[in-house]
Short mmCIF file of C-alpha atoms in Angstrom, two decimals:
data_model
loop_
_atom_site.label_atom_id
_atom_site.label_comp_id
_atom_site.label_asym_id
_atom_site.label_seq_id
_atom_site.Cartn_x
_atom_site.Cartn_y
_atom_site.Cartn_z
CA UNK O 66 47.33 -44.30 4.86
CA UNK O 67 46.74 -42.10 7.89
CA UNK O 68 48.47 -39.14 6.26
CA UNK O 69 46.44 -39.69 3.09
CA UNK O 70 43.18 -39.61 5.07
CA UNK O 71 44.22 -36.43 6.87
CA UNK O 72 45.18 -34.79 3.57
CA UNK O 73 41.89 -35.88 1.98
CA UNK O 74 39.90 -34.50 4.92
CA UNK O 75 41.79 -31.22 4.68
CA UNK O 76 41.07 -30.93 0.97
CA UNK O 77 37.37 -31.65 1.50
CA UNK O 78 37.19 -29.04 4.26
CA UNK O 79 38.89 -26.44 2.04
CA UNK O 80 36.59 -27.26 -0.88
CA UNK O 81 33.56 -26.93 1.36
CA UNK O 82 34.73 -23.56 2.62
CA UNK O 83 35.34 -22.32 -0.94
CA UNK O 84 31.89 -23.53 -2.05
CA UNK O 85 30.19 -21.84 0.89
CA UNK O 86 32.00 -18.56 0.30
CA UNK O 87 30.89 -18.60 -3.34
CA UNK O 88 27.27 -19.50 -2.51
CA UNK O 89 26.51 -16.97 0.19
CA UNK O 90 27.83 -13.78 1.72
CA UNK O 91 27.49 -12.00 5.02
CA UNK O 92 25.48 -9.23 3.34
CA UNK O 93 22.88 -11.32 1.57
CA UNK O 94 21.95 -13.65 4.44
CA UNK O 95 22.24 -16.87 2.43
CA UNK O 96 20.82 -16.18 -1.02
CA UNK O 97 20.31 -18.80 -3.72
CA UNK O 98 20.15 -16.27 -6.54
CA UNK O 99 22.67 -15.16 -9.13
CA UNK O 100 21.82 -11.59 -8.10
CA UNK O 101 24.79 -9.95 -6.40
CA UNK O 102 23.81 -7.89 -3.36
CA UNK O 103 25.75 -4.66 -2.92
CA UNK O 104 24.41 -2.89 0.19
CA UNK O 105 26.07 0.38 -0.86
CA UNK O 106 24.43 0.29 -4.29
CA UNK O 107 21.28 -1.80 -3.84
CA UNK O 108 19.47 -1.96 -7.19
CA UNK O 109 18.94 -4.13 -10.25
CA UNK O 110 16.87 -7.11 -11.37
CA UNK O 111 16.48 -10.21 -9.24
CA UNK O 112 15.83 -12.75 -12.00
CA UNK O 113 16.07 -16.10 -10.22
CA UNK O 114 16.24 -17.85 -6.89
CA UNK O 115 15.87 -16.20 -3.50
CA UNK O 116 17.72 -13.16 -2.19
CA UNK O 117 17.72 -13.01 1.62
CA UNK O 118 18.79 -9.75 3.22
CA UNK O 119 20.65 -9.41 6.49
CA UNK O 120 18.96 -7.44 9.29
CA UNK O 121 22.35 -6.21 10.50
CA UNK O 122 23.12 -4.47 7.22
CA UNK O 123 21.82 -1.10 6.02
CA UNK O 124 20.87 -1.27 2.33
CA UNK O 125 21.20 1.91 0.28
CA UNK O 126 18.59 1.74 -2.48
CA UNK O 127 20.08 3.82 -5.29
CA UNK O 128 17.83 2.78 -8.18
CA UNK O 129 15.05 0.41 -9.15
CA UNK O 130 15.07 -3.01 -7.51
CA UNK O 131 12.75 -5.36 -9.43
CA UNK O 132 11.85 -8.90 -8.34
CA UNK O 133 11.13 -10.70 -11.61
CA UNK O 134 9.01 -13.76 -12.45
CA UNK O 135 10.21 -16.77 -10.49
CA UNK O 136 12.41 -14.78 -8.08
CA UNK O 137 11.95 -14.00 -4.40
CA UNK O 138 13.18 -11.28 -2.05
CA UNK O 139 13.05 -12.05 1.68
CA UNK O 140 13.55 -9.23 4.19
CA UNK O 141 13.99 -10.19 7.86
CA UNK O 142 12.69 -8.25 10.85
CA UNK O 143 14.60 -5.08 11.66
CA UNK O 144 16.07 -4.52 8.18
CA UNK O 145 16.60 -0.88 7.20
CA UNK O 146 16.53 0.19 3.54
CA UNK O 147 17.43 3.84 2.81
CA UNK O 148 16.53 5.18 -0.62
CA UNK O 149 17.92 8.00 -2.71
CA UNK O 150 17.32 8.92 -6.34
CA UNK O 151 13.76 10.23 -6.57
CA UNK O 152 11.66 8.53 -9.27
CA UNK O 153 14.49 6.17 -10.24
CA UNK O 154 14.51 4.56 -6.79
CA UNK O 155 11.78 2.06 -5.87
CA UNK O 156 11.14 -1.60 -5.07
CA UNK O 157 8.84 -3.46 -7.46
CA UNK O 158 7.50 -6.99 -7.62
CA UNK O 159 6.69 -8.09 -11.16
CA UNK O 160 4.04 -10.67 -12.01
CA UNK O 161 5.28 -14.07 -10.82
CA UNK O 162 7.78 -12.56 -8.40
CA UNK O 163 7.40 -12.67 -4.62
CA UNK O 164 8.40 -10.51 -1.68
CA UNK O 165 8.43 -11.62 1.95
CA UNK O 166 8.66 -8.82 4.49
CA UNK O 167 8.99 -10.57 7.85
CA UNK O 168 8.83 -7.69 10.31
CA UNK O 169 7.48 -7.95 13.83
CA UNK O 170 5.61 -5.59 16.15
CA UNK O 171 8.81 -4.85 18.06
CA UNK O 172 11.13 -4.94 15.06
CA UNK O 173 9.48 -3.74 11.82
CA UNK O 174 11.12 -3.52 8.43
CA UNK O 175 11.66 0.13 7.49
CA UNK O 176 11.99 1.51 3.95
CA UNK O 177 12.76 5.20 4.19
CA UNK O 178 14.56 8.19 2.69
CA UNK O 179 18.34 8.28 2.66
CA UNK O 180 18.38 12.09 2.63
CA UNK O 181 20.00 13.95 5.51
CA UNK O 182 16.73 15.82 5.97
CA UNK O 183 13.95 13.50 4.74
CA UNK O 184 10.94 15.02 2.99
CA UNK O 185 7.91 13.56 1.19
CA UNK O 186 8.75 12.44 -2.34
CA UNK O 187 12.40 11.56 -1.74
CA UNK O 188 11.95 8.17 -3.43
CA UNK O 189 9.32 6.06 -5.18
CA UNK O 190 7.87 3.42 -2.87
CA UNK O 191 6.72 -0.19 -3.04
CA UNK O 192 5.01 -1.46 -6.21
CA UNK O 193 3.46 -4.93 -6.46
CA UNK O 194 2.02 -6.27 -9.72
CA UNK O 195 -0.15 -9.38 -9.67
CA UNK O 196 -2.33 -11.45 -11.99
CA UNK O 197 -5.76 -10.81 -10.41
CA UNK O 198 -8.60 -9.21 -12.43
CA UNK O 199 -8.77 -5.51 -13.29
CA UNK O 200 -11.42 -3.60 -15.26
CA UNK O 201 -9.50 -1.30 -17.59
CA UNK O 202 -11.30 -3.37 -20.21
CA UNK O 203 -14.72 -4.45 -18.97
CA UNK O 204 -14.92 -8.15 -18.18
CA UNK O 205 -11.90 -8.62 -15.95
CA UNK O 206 -9.60 -10.56 -18.27
CA UNK O 207 -7.36 -7.74 -19.48
CA UNK O 208 -3.88 -6.66 -18.51
CA UNK O 209 -2.34 -3.20 -18.37
CA UNK O 210 0.96 -1.46 -17.68
CA UNK O 211 1.48 0.10 -14.26
CA UNK O 212 1.63 3.89 -14.29
CA UNK O 213 4.90 3.66 -12.33
CA UNK O 214 7.60 1.01 -12.87
CA UNK O 215 6.01 0.14 -16.28
CA UNK O 216 5.21 -3.47 -15.38
CA UNK O 217 2.35 -5.66 -16.61
CA UNK O 218 -0.48 -6.33 -14.17
CA UNK O 219 -3.95 -7.88 -14.21
CA UNK O 220 -5.28 -11.19 -15.50
CA UNK O 221 -7.65 -13.93 -14.37
CA UNK O 222 -5.99 -15.45 -11.28
CA UNK O 223 -8.01 -14.13 -8.36
CA UNK O 224 -5.94 -15.97 -5.76
CA UNK O 225 -2.59 -14.97 -7.22
CA UNK O 226 0.19 -14.86 -4.63
CA UNK O 227 2.84 -12.11 -4.62
CA UNK O 228 4.20 -13.03 -1.19
CA UNK O 229 3.67 -11.82 2.36
CA UNK O 230 4.14 -8.34 3.84
CA UNK O 231 3.88 -7.93 7.61
CA UNK O 232 5.06 -5.08 9.86
CA UNK O 233 6.49 -2.70 7.28
CA UNK O 234 6.94 1.09 7.36
CA UNK O 235 7.16 3.03 4.11
CA UNK O 236 8.39 6.58 4.72
CA UNK O 237 8.83 9.73 2.54
CA UNK O 238 7.66 8.06 -0.68
CA UNK O 239 5.79 9.52 -3.64
CA UNK O 240 8.45 10.84 -5.99
CA UNK O 241 6.62 12.37 -8.94
CA UNK O 242 7.26 12.33 -12.66
CA UNK O 243 4.61 14.96 -13.33
CA UNK O 244 1.51 16.49 -11.77
CA UNK O 245 -0.53 13.43 -12.82
CA UNK O 246 2.03 10.62 -12.46
CA UNK O 247 3.38 9.95 -8.98
CA UNK O 248 4.39 7.01 -6.85
CA UNK O 249 2.32 6.16 -3.79
CA UNK O 250 3.57 4.64 -0.56
CA UNK O 251 2.26 1.22 -1.58
CA UNK O 252 0.86 0.73 -5.09
CA UNK O 253 -0.98 -2.59 -5.45
CA UNK O 254 -1.65 -3.39 -9.12
CA UNK O 255 -3.88 -6.42 -9.72
CA UNK O 256 -2.63 -8.07 -6.53
CA UNK O 257 -4.36 -11.35 -5.71
CA UNK O 258 -5.98 -12.72 -2.57
CA UNK O 259 -3.14 -15.22 -2.09
CA UNK O 260 -0.95 -12.30 -0.99
CA UNK O 261 -0.73 -11.42 2.71
CA UNK O 262 -0.69 -7.66 3.34
CA UNK O 263 -1.04 -6.52 6.95
CA UNK O 264 0.50 -4.22 9.55
CA UNK O 265 1.83 -1.68 7.04
CA UNK O 266 2.26 2.06 7.56
CA UNK O 267 2.66 4.70 4.85
CA UNK O 268 4.17 7.82 6.43
CA UNK O 269 4.54 11.30 4.91
CA UNK O 270 4.38 10.43 1.22
CA UNK O 271 3.83 13.15 -1.37
CA UNK O 272 0.86 11.37 -3.02
CA UNK O 273 -1.49 8.66 -1.69
CA UNK O 274 -0.61 6.33 1.13
CA UNK O 275 -2.14 3.09 -0.21
CA UNK O 276 -3.64 2.75 -3.69
CA UNK O 277 -5.33 -0.36 -5.09
CA UNK O 278 -5.53 -0.76 -8.88
CA UNK O 279 -7.98 -3.63 -9.25
CA UNK O 280 -7.15 -7.02 -7.85
CA UNK O 281 -8.56 -9.02 -4.97
CA UNK O 282 -5.99 -8.60 -2.19
CA UNK O 283 -7.31 -8.55 1.38
CA UNK O 284 -5.69 -6.36 4.02
CA UNK O 285 -5.69 -5.68 7.73
CA UNK O 286 -4.10 -3.23 10.17
CA UNK O 287 -3.05 -0.46 7.79
CA UNK O 288 -1.92 2.99 8.95
CA UNK O 289 -1.74 5.96 6.59
CA UNK O 290 -0.44 9.13 8.20
CA UNK O 291 0.45 12.52 6.74
CA UNK O 292 0.34 11.53 3.07
CA UNK O 293 -0.21 14.61 0.94
CA UNK O 294 -3.08 13.43 -1.24
CA UNK O 295 -5.43 10.64 -0.07
CA UNK O 296 -4.69 8.27 2.76
CA UNK O 297 -6.41 5.35 0.96
CA UNK O 298 -7.38 5.14 -2.73
CA UNK O 299 -8.84 2.47 -5.01
CA UNK O 300 -9.87 2.07 -8.64
CA UNK O 301 -10.01 -0.41 -11.56
CA UNK O 302 -12.38 -2.90 -9.92
CA UNK O 303 -10.67 -3.66 -6.63
CA UNK O 304 -12.46 -6.22 -4.45
CA UNK O 305 -11.05 -7.16 -1.06
CA UNK O 306 -12.01 -7.83 2.55
CA UNK O 307 -10.34 -5.44 4.97
CA UNK O 308 -10.26 -4.66 8.67
CA UNK O 309 -8.55 -2.11 10.92
CA UNK O 310 -7.62 0.91 8.81
CA UNK O 311 -6.39 4.10 10.47
CA UNK O 312 -5.87 7.23 8.34
CA UNK O 313 -4.88 10.70 9.52
CA UNK O 314 -3.90 13.90 7.73
CA UNK O 315 -0.92 15.91 8.97
CA UNK O 316 -1.19 19.67 9.41
CA UNK O 317 -0.91 21.62 6.17
CA UNK O 318 -1.18 18.77 3.65
CA UNK O 319 -3.65 16.21 2.33
CA UNK O 320 -7.08 15.96 0.70
CA UNK O 321 -9.21 12.99 1.73
CA UNK O 322 -9.29 9.99 3.97
CA UNK O 323 -10.57 7.73 1.17
CA UNK O 324 -10.88 8.38 -2.58
CA UNK O 325 -12.76 5.55 -4.29
CA UNK O 326 -13.54 4.91 -7.97
CA UNK O 327 -14.74 1.99 -10.03
CA UNK O 328 -12.86 3.12 -13.14
CA UNK O 329 -12.31 6.66 -14.37
CA UNK O 330 -12.95 5.79 -18.04
CA UNK O 331 -15.75 3.27 -17.54
CA UNK O 332 -18.01 3.83 -14.55
CA UNK O 333 -19.80 0.51 -15.16
CA UNK O 334 -16.82 -1.60 -16.21
CA UNK O 335 -16.66 -5.01 -14.54
CA UNK O 336 -15.59 -6.24 -12.12
CA UNK O 337 -17.05 -3.34 -10.13
CA UNK O 338 -14.91 -1.99 -7.30
CA UNK O 339 -16.67 -3.39 -4.24
CA UNK O 340 -14.51 -3.86 -1.12
CA UNK O 341 -15.74 -4.45 2.41
CA UNK O 342 -14.02 -2.46 5.16
CA UNK O 343 -14.67 -2.84 8.86
CA UNK O 344 -13.14 -0.85 11.71
CA UNK O 345 -12.12 2.35 9.91
CA UNK O 346 -10.94 5.63 11.46
CA UNK O 347 -10.34 8.72 9.33
CA UNK O 348 -9.06 11.92 10.96
CA UNK O 349 -9.02 15.12 8.94
CA UNK O 350 -7.76 18.70 9.28
CA UNK O 351 -10.90 20.09 10.95
CA UNK O 352 -14.40 20.97 9.79
CA UNK O 353 -13.44 24.60 9.07
CA UNK O 354 -9.92 24.02 7.73
CA UNK O 355 -8.55 26.42 5.11
CA UNK O 356 -10.20 25.59 1.77
CA UNK O 357 -7.11 26.72 -0.14
CA UNK O 358 -4.85 24.26 1.66
CA UNK O 359 -7.41 21.46 1.90
CA UNK O 360 -9.34 21.74 -1.36
CA UNK O 361 -10.99 18.34 -0.86
CA UNK O 362 -11.72 18.10 2.85
CA UNK O 363 -13.70 14.82 2.67
CA UNK O 364 -13.62 11.80 4.92
CA UNK O 365 -14.68 9.59 2.00
CA UNK O 366 -15.02 10.64 -1.65
CA UNK O 367 -17.04 7.88 -3.38
CA UNK O 368 -17.50 8.28 -7.13
CA UNK O 369 -17.26 6.88 -10.68
CA UNK O 370 -19.39 3.82 -10.01
CA UNK O 371 -17.70 2.31 -6.96
CA UNK O 372 -19.61 0.18 -4.50
CA UNK O 373 -18.47 -0.67 -0.97
CA UNK O 374 -19.72 -1.89 2.39
CA UNK O 375 -18.36 -0.14 5.50
CA UNK O 376 -18.89 -1.20 9.11
CA UNK O 377 -17.82 0.56 12.33
CA UNK O 378 -16.47 3.96 11.24
CA UNK O 379 -15.19 6.91 13.22
CA UNK O 380 -14.98 10.12 11.16
CA UNK O 381 -13.34 13.08 12.85
CA UNK O 382 -12.51 16.65 11.75
CA UNK O 383 -13.83 16.82 8.18
CA UNK O 384 -15.82 19.35 6.19
CA UNK O 385 -17.80 16.43 4.71
CA UNK O 386 -18.05 12.90 6.03
CA UNK O 387 -19.35 11.07 2.92
CA UNK O 388 -19.14 12.86 -0.43
CA UNK O 389 -20.92 10.80 -3.12
CA UNK O 390 -20.79 11.65 -6.83
CA UNK O 391 -22.23 10.34 -10.13
CA UNK O 392 -25.43 8.52 -11.02
CA UNK O 393 -23.98 5.03 -10.59
CA UNK O 394 -22.94 5.72 -7.00
CA UNK O 395 -26.24 7.45 -6.19
CA UNK O 396 -28.04 4.34 -7.47
CA UNK O 397 -25.78 2.11 -5.36
CA UNK O 398 -26.73 4.09 -2.25
CA UNK O 399 -30.41 3.51 -3.04
CA UNK O 400 -29.77 -0.19 -3.68
CA UNK O 401 -27.80 -0.50 -0.42
CA UNK O 402 -24.68 -1.70 -2.25
CA UNK O 403 -22.84 1.45 -1.21
CA UNK O 404 -23.51 1.88 2.48
CA UNK O 405 -22.02 2.29 5.93
CA UNK O 406 -23.34 1.03 9.24
CA UNK O 407 -22.36 2.02 12.78
CA UNK O 408 -20.86 5.45 12.00
CA UNK O 409 -19.78 8.03 14.60
CA UNK O 410 -18.98 11.65 13.66
CA UNK O 411 -16.88 14.20 15.55
CA UNK O 412 -16.36 17.76 14.27
CA UNK O 413 -17.83 17.04 10.83
CA UNK O 414 -19.62 19.99 9.20
CA UNK O 415 -21.73 17.98 6.72
CA UNK O 416 -22.18 14.30 7.44
CA UNK O 417 -23.19 13.52 3.86
CA UNK O 418 -23.39 15.34 0.56
CA UNK O 419 -24.25 14.09 -2.91
CA UNK O 420 -24.17 15.23 -6.52
CA UNK O 421 -25.34 13.32 -9.59
CA UNK O 422 -23.53 13.20 -12.93
CA UNK O 423 -25.34 16.31 -14.14
CA UNK O 424 -24.05 18.20 -11.11
CA UNK O 425 -27.38 18.42 -9.28
CA UNK O 426 -27.31 18.17 -5.50
CA UNK O 427 -28.76 14.85 -4.34
CA UNK O 428 -29.74 13.58 -0.91
CA UNK O 429 -27.52 10.60 0.03
CA UNK O 430 -28.10 10.67 3.79
CA UNK O 431 -29.28 7.05 3.67
CA UNK O 432 -25.71 5.92 2.97
CA UNK O 433 -24.77 5.98 6.66
CA UNK O 434 -26.46 4.60 9.78
CA UNK O 435 -25.25 6.82 12.61
CA UNK O 436 -24.44 5.73 16.14
CA UNK O 437 -22.54 7.20 19.08
CA UNK O 438 -20.60 4.07 19.96
CA UNK O 439 -18.48 3.25 16.91
CA UNK O 440 -14.82 2.68 17.79
CA UNK O 441 -13.45 2.80 14.26
CA UNK O 442 -9.99 1.26 14.06
CA UNK O 443 -10.19 0.58 17.77
CA UNK O 444 -9.83 3.82 19.71
CA UNK O 445 -11.96 6.43 17.95
CA UNK O 446 -9.78 9.27 16.63
CA UNK O 447 -6.83 8.21 18.79
CA UNK O 448 -4.12 5.73 17.87
CA UNK O 449 -5.42 2.16 18.08
CA UNK O 450 -3.60 -0.22 20.40
CA UNK O 451 -2.63 -2.54 17.53
CA UNK O 452 -0.65 0.32 15.91
CA UNK O 453 1.63 1.03 18.87
CA UNK O 454 5.30 0.12 18.78
CA UNK O 455 5.90 -0.49 15.07
CA UNK O 456 4.48 2.74 13.61
CA UNK O 457 5.91 6.27 13.79
CA UNK O 458 4.58 9.83 14.11
CA UNK O 459 1.23 9.01 15.73
#
């Protein structure tokens, strides 16, 4: 009897070990998905369950990694993902999928280029597609296909949840298909307010840092540095509450701090883009910077029907602080639905300039209430204290 018990115990122990080895691996941190993680060739579709990465493993992103409906990707603090492959290499969250980036101030998650000498545009970036309203068809019930990753986004679920992203660096993104179709650092398509998105840096991308395509996601503590088009961009009816944004151009590249539209093909389409942003610093190339290099040297370009409420802004080193275009935006300035309070300027040639749809110069000076005490993102033109430690290049 004793020998039988010992043999039975041994068999159970062996079976348990075999089951464990089949259910999890050292490289995937304990996943419950059928997706097989290959750190040397990290790509594919996560179709079910949860994939948990291992912070001690470097993951080489060699193609598209898509988190599909019902699946989850969890990335622990300190994880490094190195991408190669240009436009074919990106991380995307489809509608119904979720991503959890669990970085910390002392140990952020880093998604970067795998090139020996990294440059802007080495890979795509992060794409998240949610079910919150967009205005490509007026009324806010439509869906559309994302311009990169070709995934459906939009819908009627304002509080849609695509996961949680905290303490993440996105570096050398923006691979481009053509002159008009490029990845951004973070592309948020119809992302809902149930998603947490905070403490994220977009660093040296070849297009925009952050771009919002509709949706209702709220953000805080975003850093956009050295991206070669706009540091922040929104369109398609984005509405969100935001605090602590810091944007800075790098020498020789970049256009604007903020480019904001309602919708390019329907200036009055609903829902109207109408975010609120408090504690915003935008640092440009200088008020007399070369017009050939910096064709659009604007702190904020507000156009195509967007509304917005800004509070506590520091604008430094721009040819124009606020550049407002089109009749709908001019009317919003008059109606006080496009306005900024507590604004400080430093080395800004023209604080405001305006032009209606017909191209006639229009006075929009009432858009901004100037002060000398605004701190912007926290420290005027200098790096805010909340951005130290987990960001790079500042």
